[in-house]
PDB file of C-alpha atoms in Angstrom:
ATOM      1  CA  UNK A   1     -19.459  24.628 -44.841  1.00 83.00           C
ATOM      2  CA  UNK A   2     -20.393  28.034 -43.214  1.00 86.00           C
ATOM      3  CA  UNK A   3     -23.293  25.944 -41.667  1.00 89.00           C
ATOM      4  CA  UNK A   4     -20.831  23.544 -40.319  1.00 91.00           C
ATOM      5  CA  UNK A   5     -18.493  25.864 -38.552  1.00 93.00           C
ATOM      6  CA  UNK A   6     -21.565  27.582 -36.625  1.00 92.00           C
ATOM      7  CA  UNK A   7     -22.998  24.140 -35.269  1.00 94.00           C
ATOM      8  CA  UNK A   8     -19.317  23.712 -34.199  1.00 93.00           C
ATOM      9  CA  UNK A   9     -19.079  27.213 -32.589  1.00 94.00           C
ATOM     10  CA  UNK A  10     -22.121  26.869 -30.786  1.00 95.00           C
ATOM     11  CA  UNK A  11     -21.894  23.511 -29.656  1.00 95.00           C
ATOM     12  CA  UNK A  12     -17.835  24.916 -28.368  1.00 95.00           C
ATOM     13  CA  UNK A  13     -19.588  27.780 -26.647  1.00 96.00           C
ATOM     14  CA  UNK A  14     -22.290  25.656 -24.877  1.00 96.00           C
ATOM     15  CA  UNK A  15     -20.261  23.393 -23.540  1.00 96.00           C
ATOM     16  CA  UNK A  16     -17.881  25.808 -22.300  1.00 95.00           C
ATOM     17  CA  UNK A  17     -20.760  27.552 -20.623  1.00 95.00           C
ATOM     18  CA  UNK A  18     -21.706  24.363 -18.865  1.00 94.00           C
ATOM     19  CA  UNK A  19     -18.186  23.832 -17.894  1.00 92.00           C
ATOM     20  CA  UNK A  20     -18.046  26.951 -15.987  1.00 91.00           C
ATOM     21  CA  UNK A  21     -21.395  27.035 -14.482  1.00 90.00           C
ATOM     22  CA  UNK A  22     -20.019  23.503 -13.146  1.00 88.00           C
ATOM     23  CA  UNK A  23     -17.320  25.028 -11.396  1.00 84.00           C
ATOM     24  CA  UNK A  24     -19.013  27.802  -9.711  1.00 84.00           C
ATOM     25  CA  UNK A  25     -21.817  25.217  -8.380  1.00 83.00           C
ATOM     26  CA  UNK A  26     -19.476  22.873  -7.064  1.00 79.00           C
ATOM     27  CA  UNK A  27     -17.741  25.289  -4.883  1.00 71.00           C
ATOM     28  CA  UNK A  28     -17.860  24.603  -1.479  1.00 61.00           C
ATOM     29  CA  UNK A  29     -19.125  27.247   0.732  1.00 58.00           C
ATOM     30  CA  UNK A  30     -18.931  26.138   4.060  1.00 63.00           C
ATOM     31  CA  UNK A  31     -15.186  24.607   4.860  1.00 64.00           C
ATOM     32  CA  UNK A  32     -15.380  22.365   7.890  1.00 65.00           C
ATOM     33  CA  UNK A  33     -11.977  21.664   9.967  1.00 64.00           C
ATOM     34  CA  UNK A  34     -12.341  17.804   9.782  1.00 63.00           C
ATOM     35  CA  UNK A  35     -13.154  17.645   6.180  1.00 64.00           C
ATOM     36  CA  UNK A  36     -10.463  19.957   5.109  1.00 66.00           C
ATOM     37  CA  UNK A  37      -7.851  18.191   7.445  1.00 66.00           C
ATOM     38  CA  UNK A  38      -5.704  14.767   6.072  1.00 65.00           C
ATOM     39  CA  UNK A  39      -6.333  11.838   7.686  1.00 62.00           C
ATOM     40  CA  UNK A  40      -3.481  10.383   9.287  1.00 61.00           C
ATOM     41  CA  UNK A  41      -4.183   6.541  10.386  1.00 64.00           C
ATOM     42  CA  UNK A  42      -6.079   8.053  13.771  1.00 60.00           C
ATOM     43  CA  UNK A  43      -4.006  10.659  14.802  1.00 60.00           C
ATOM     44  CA  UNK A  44      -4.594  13.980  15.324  1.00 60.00           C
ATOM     45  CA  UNK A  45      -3.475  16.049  12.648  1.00 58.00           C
ATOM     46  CA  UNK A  46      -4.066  19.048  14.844  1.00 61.00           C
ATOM     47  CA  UNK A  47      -1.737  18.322  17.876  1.00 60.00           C
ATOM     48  CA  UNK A  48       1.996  18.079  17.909  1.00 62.00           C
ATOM     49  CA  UNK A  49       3.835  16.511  15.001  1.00 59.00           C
ATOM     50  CA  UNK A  50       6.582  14.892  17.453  1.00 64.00           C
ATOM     51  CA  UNK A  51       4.234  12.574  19.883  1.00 63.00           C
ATOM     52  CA  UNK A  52       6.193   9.208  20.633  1.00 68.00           C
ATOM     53  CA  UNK A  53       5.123   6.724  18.033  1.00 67.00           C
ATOM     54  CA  UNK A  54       4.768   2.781  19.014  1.00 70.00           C
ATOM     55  CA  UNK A  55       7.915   0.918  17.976  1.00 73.00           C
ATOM     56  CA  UNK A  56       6.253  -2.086  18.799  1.00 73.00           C
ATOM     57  CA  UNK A  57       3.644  -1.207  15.709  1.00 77.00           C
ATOM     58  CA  UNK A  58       6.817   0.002  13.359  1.00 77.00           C
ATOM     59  CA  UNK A  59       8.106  -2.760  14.454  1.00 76.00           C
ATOM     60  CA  UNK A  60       5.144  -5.741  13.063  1.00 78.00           C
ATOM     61  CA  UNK A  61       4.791  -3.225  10.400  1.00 82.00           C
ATOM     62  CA  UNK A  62       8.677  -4.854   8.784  1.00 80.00           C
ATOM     63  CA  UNK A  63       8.293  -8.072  10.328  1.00 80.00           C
ATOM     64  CA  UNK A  64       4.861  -8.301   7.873  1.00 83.00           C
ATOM     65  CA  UNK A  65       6.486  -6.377   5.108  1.00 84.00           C
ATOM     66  CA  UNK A  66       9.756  -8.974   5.371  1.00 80.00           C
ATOM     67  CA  UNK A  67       7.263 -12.229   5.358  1.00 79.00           C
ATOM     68  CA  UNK A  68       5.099 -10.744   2.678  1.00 83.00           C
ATOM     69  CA  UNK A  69       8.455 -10.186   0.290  1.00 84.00           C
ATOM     70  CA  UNK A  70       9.217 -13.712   1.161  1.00 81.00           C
ATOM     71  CA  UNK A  71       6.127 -14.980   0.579  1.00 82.00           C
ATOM     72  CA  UNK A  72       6.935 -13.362  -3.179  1.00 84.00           C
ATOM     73  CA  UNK A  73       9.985 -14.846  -3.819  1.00 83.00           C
ATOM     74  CA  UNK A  74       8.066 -18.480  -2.687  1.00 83.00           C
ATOM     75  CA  UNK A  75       5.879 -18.497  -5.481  1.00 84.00           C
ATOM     76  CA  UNK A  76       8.256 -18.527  -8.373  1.00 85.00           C
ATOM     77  CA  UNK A  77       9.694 -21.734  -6.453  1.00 84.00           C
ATOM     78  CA  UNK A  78       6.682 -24.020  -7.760  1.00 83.00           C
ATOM     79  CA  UNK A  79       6.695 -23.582 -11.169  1.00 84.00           C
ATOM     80  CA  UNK A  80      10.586 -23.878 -10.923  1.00 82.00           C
ATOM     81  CA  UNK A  81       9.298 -27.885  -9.849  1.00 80.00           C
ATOM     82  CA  UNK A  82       8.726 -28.953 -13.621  1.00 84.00           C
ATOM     83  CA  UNK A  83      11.784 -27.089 -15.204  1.00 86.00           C
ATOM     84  CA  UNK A  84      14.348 -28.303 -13.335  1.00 86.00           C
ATOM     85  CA  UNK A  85      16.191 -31.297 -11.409  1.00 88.00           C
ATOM     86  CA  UNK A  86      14.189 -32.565  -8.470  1.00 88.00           C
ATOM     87  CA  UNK A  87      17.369 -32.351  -6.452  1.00 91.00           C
ATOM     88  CA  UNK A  88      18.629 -29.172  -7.090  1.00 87.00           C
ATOM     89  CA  UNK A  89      14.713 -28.022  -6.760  1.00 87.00           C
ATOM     90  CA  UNK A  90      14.531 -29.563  -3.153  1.00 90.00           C
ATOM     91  CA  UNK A  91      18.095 -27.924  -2.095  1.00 91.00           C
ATOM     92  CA  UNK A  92      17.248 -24.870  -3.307  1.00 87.00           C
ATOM     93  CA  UNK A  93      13.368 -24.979  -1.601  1.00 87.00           C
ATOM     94  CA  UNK A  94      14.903 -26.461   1.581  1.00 91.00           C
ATOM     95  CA  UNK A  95      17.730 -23.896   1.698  1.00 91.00           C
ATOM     96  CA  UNK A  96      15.009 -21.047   1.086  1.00 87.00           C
ATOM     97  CA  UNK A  97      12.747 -21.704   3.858  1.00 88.00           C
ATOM     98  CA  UNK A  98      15.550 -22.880   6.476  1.00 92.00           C
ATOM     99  CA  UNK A  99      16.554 -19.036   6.222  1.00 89.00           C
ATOM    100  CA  UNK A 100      13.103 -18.128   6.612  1.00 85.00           C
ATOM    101  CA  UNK A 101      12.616 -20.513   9.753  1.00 88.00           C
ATOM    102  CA  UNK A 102      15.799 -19.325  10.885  1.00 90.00           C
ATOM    103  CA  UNK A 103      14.312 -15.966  11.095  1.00 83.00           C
ATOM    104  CA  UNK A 104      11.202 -16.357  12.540  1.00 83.00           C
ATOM    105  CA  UNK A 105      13.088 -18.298  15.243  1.00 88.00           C
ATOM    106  CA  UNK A 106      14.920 -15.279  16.233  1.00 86.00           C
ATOM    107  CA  UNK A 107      12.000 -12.983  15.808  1.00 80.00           C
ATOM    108  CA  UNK A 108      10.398 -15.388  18.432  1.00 84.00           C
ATOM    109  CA  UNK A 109      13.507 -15.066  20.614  1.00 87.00           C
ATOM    110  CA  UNK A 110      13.789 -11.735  20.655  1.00 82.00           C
ATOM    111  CA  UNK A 111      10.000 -11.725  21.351  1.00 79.00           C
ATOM    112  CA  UNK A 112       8.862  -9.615  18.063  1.00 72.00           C
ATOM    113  CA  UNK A 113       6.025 -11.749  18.082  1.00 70.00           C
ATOM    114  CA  UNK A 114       4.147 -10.913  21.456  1.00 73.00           C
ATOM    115  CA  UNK A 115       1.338  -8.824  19.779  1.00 63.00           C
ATOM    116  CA  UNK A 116       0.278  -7.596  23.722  1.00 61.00           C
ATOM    117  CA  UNK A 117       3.415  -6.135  24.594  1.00 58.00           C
TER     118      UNK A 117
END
């Protein structure tokens, strides 16, 4: 029992040891500006906070983000084929993506779409 305790004591005490010669070697001595800065999609995170900021990328940013989420809601329309009426599944699928032509047609007429802009 006694013998037990010490091999648990010791084997406690060496791996605390190793722990903590772990953390002293791992320090970093030499702290570079780039490494210690975030990275920020490009930017600069050195210069002003407030420079103007395409709208035109905010602005595909949503119109992916809305098409994606649609895109979601279009798979659970499938399955929906075997479980219920074929007519109620074809005015419900037809209904569906005449909202989401209807929208790309006015994200083409507002011209959202012109990528060179």
């Amino acid at each position: 029992m006694i013998l037990m305790t010490l091999i648990i004591i010791i084997i406690f005490m060496i791996s605390n040891i190793l722990m903590f010669l772990s953390i002293i070697l791992s320090k970093k001595s030499f702290m570079d500006r780039e490494k210690n800065s975030p990275f920020e999609c490009g930017f600069d995170p050195k210069s002003l906070a407030r420079i103007p900021f395409s709208l035109h990328f905010f602005l595909i940013t949503v119109i992916f983000l809305i098409f994606d989420v649609e895109i979601a809601l279009i798979f659970p329309i499938i399955p929906l084929f075997k479980m219920v009426n074929f007519i109620i599944w074809s005015k419900i699928s037809s209904f569906f993506l005449l909202i989401l032509l209807f929208g790309l047609y006015h994200e083409w007429n507002q011209n959202m779409l012109n990528w060179t802009n």
